[in-house]
C-alpha atoms as one frame of an Amber mdcrd trajectory, in Angstrom:
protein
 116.370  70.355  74.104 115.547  67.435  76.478 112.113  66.678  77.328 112.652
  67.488  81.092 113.963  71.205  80.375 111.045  71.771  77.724 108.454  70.258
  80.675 109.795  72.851  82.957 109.764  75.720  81.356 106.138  74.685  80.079
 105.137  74.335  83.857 106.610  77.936  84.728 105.288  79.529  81.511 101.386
  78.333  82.615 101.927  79.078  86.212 103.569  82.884  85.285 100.062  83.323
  83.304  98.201  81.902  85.716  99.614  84.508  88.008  99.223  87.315  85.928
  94.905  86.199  84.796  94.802  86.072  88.953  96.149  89.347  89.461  93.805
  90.833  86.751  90.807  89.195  88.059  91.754  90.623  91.768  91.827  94.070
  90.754  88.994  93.746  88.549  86.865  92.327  91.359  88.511  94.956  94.062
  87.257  98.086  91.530  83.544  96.599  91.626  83.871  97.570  95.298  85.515
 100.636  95.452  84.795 101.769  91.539  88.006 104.587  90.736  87.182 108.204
  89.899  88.610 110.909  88.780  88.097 114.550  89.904  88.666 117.517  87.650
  88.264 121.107  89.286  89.666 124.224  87.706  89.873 127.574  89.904  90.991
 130.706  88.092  93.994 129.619  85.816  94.612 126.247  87.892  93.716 122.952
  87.657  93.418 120.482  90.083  93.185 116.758  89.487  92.423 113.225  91.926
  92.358 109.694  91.148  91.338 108.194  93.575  88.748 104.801  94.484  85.805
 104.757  96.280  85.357 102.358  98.888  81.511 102.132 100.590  80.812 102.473
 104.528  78.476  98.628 104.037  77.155  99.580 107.747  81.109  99.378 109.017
  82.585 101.213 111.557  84.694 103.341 109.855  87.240 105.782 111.190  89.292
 104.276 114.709  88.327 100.575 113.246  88.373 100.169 109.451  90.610 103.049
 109.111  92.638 102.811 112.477  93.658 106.412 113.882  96.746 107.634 113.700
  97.858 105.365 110.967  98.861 106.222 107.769  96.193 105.495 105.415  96.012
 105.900 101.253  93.320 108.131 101.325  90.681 105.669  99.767  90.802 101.985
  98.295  93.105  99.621  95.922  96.085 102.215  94.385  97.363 105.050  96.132
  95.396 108.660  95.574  96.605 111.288  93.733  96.636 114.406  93.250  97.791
 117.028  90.528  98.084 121.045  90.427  98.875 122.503  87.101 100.477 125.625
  89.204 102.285 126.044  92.672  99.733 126.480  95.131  99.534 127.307  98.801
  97.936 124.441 100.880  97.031 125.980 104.360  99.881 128.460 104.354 102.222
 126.106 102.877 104.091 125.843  99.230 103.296 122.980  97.308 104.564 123.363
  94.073 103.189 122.211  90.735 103.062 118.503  89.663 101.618 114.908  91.024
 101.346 113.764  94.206 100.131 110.750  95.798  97.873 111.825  98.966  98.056
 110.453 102.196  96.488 111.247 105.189  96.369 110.065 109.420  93.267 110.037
 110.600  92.505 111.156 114.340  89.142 111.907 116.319  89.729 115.646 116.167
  92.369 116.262 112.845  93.976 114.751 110.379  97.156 115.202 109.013  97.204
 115.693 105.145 100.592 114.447 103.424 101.339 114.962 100.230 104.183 112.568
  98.470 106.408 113.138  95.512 106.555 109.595  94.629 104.008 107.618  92.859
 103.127 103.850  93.920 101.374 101.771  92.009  99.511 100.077  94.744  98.635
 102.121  98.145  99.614  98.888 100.173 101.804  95.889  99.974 100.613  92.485
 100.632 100.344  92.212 103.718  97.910  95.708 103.898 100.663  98.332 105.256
 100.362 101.223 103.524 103.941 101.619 100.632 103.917 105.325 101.663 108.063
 105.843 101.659 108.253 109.292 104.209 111.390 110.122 102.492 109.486 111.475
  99.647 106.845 113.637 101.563 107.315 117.038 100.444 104.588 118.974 102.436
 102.368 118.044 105.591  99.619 119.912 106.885  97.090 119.262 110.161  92.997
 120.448 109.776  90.377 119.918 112.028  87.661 117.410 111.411  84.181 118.762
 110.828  81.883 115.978 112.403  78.496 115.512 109.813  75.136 114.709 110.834
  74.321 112.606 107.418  76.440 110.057 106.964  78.208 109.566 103.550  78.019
 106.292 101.678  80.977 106.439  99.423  84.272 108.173 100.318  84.053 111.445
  98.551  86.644 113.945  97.380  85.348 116.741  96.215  86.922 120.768  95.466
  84.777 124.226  96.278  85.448 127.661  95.550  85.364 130.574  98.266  86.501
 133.786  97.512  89.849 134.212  97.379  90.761 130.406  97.650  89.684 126.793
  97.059  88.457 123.845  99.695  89.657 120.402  99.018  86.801 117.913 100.959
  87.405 114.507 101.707  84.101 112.941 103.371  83.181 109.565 104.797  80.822
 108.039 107.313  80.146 111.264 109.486  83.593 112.704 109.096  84.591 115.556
 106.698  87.845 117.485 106.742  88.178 120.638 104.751  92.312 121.399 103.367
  92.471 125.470 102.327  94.198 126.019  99.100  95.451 129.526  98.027  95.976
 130.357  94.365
């Protein structure tokens, strides 16, 4: 093999691990910021299940600047939020039926619109920060009112409550909450 070829292919060997070390490190060093989490609720004979990251408000302004309204967003930090039902499931009035979704929502002063995707991305944007939701895939969308808080919330939260005869999914950040009904 002449030296030239061998010196080449050394050259793009180091640089595709070089790559690959920088791409660890740059998730690594994203997750410190907004650590991932993983929420586990169970309600009668169905269980419920997000992954999602955490990203912190840091004194930012964050709905209609950090998160710009009515813009998709991926429902948190770093890879795309998801959620899983072990049954079908009624999300305000609607049929979602059992399996994984990624969750996306668009924010707005007064609702938000709550989409849930049948495909799963393994980032929640591309590199140049626009959300890799594909619409194509979004099998159910649903509109709630935002429920302005009077403490504000650190850390984006999800979070699952039971009522009677049905479950709340809460997402919560800064001083907004919105609350999606979910019928067993």
């Amino acid at each position: 093999m002449p030296k030239l070829l061998k010196q080449t292919l050394f050259i793009i060997l180091g640089l595709v691990i070089i790559s690959f070390l920088a791409m660890f490190l740059m998730k690594k060093n994203t997750k410190k910021h907004s650590p991932e989490d993983t929420i586990t609720h169970t309600a009668k004979d169905v269980t419920f299940t997000v992954f999602y990251n955490r990203p912190y408000k840091k004194g930012r302004e964050i709905f209609g600047n950090l998160v710009p309204f009515n813009q998709v967003w991926r429902t948190g930090a770093n890879e795309a939020t998801t959620f899983t039902t072990t049954k079908d499931i009624m999300v305000d009035g609607s049929l979602l039926k059992k399996g994984t979704y990624t969750l996306w929502t668009i924010p707005n002063p007064k609702s938000w619109k709550v989409i849930f995707n049948e495909k799963e991305y393994s980032w929640g944007v591309d590199m140049n920060g626009i959300p890799k939701r594909n619409e194509a895939y979004d099998v159910l969308t649903v509109e709630v009112p935002v429920h302005p808080l009077l403490n504000v919330v650190e850390q984006f939260s999800i979070y699952f409550e039971n009522a009677k005869n049905f479950t709340i999914l809460y997402l919560a950040w800064d001083r907004t909450a919105i609350a999606v009904p979910i019928t067993l």
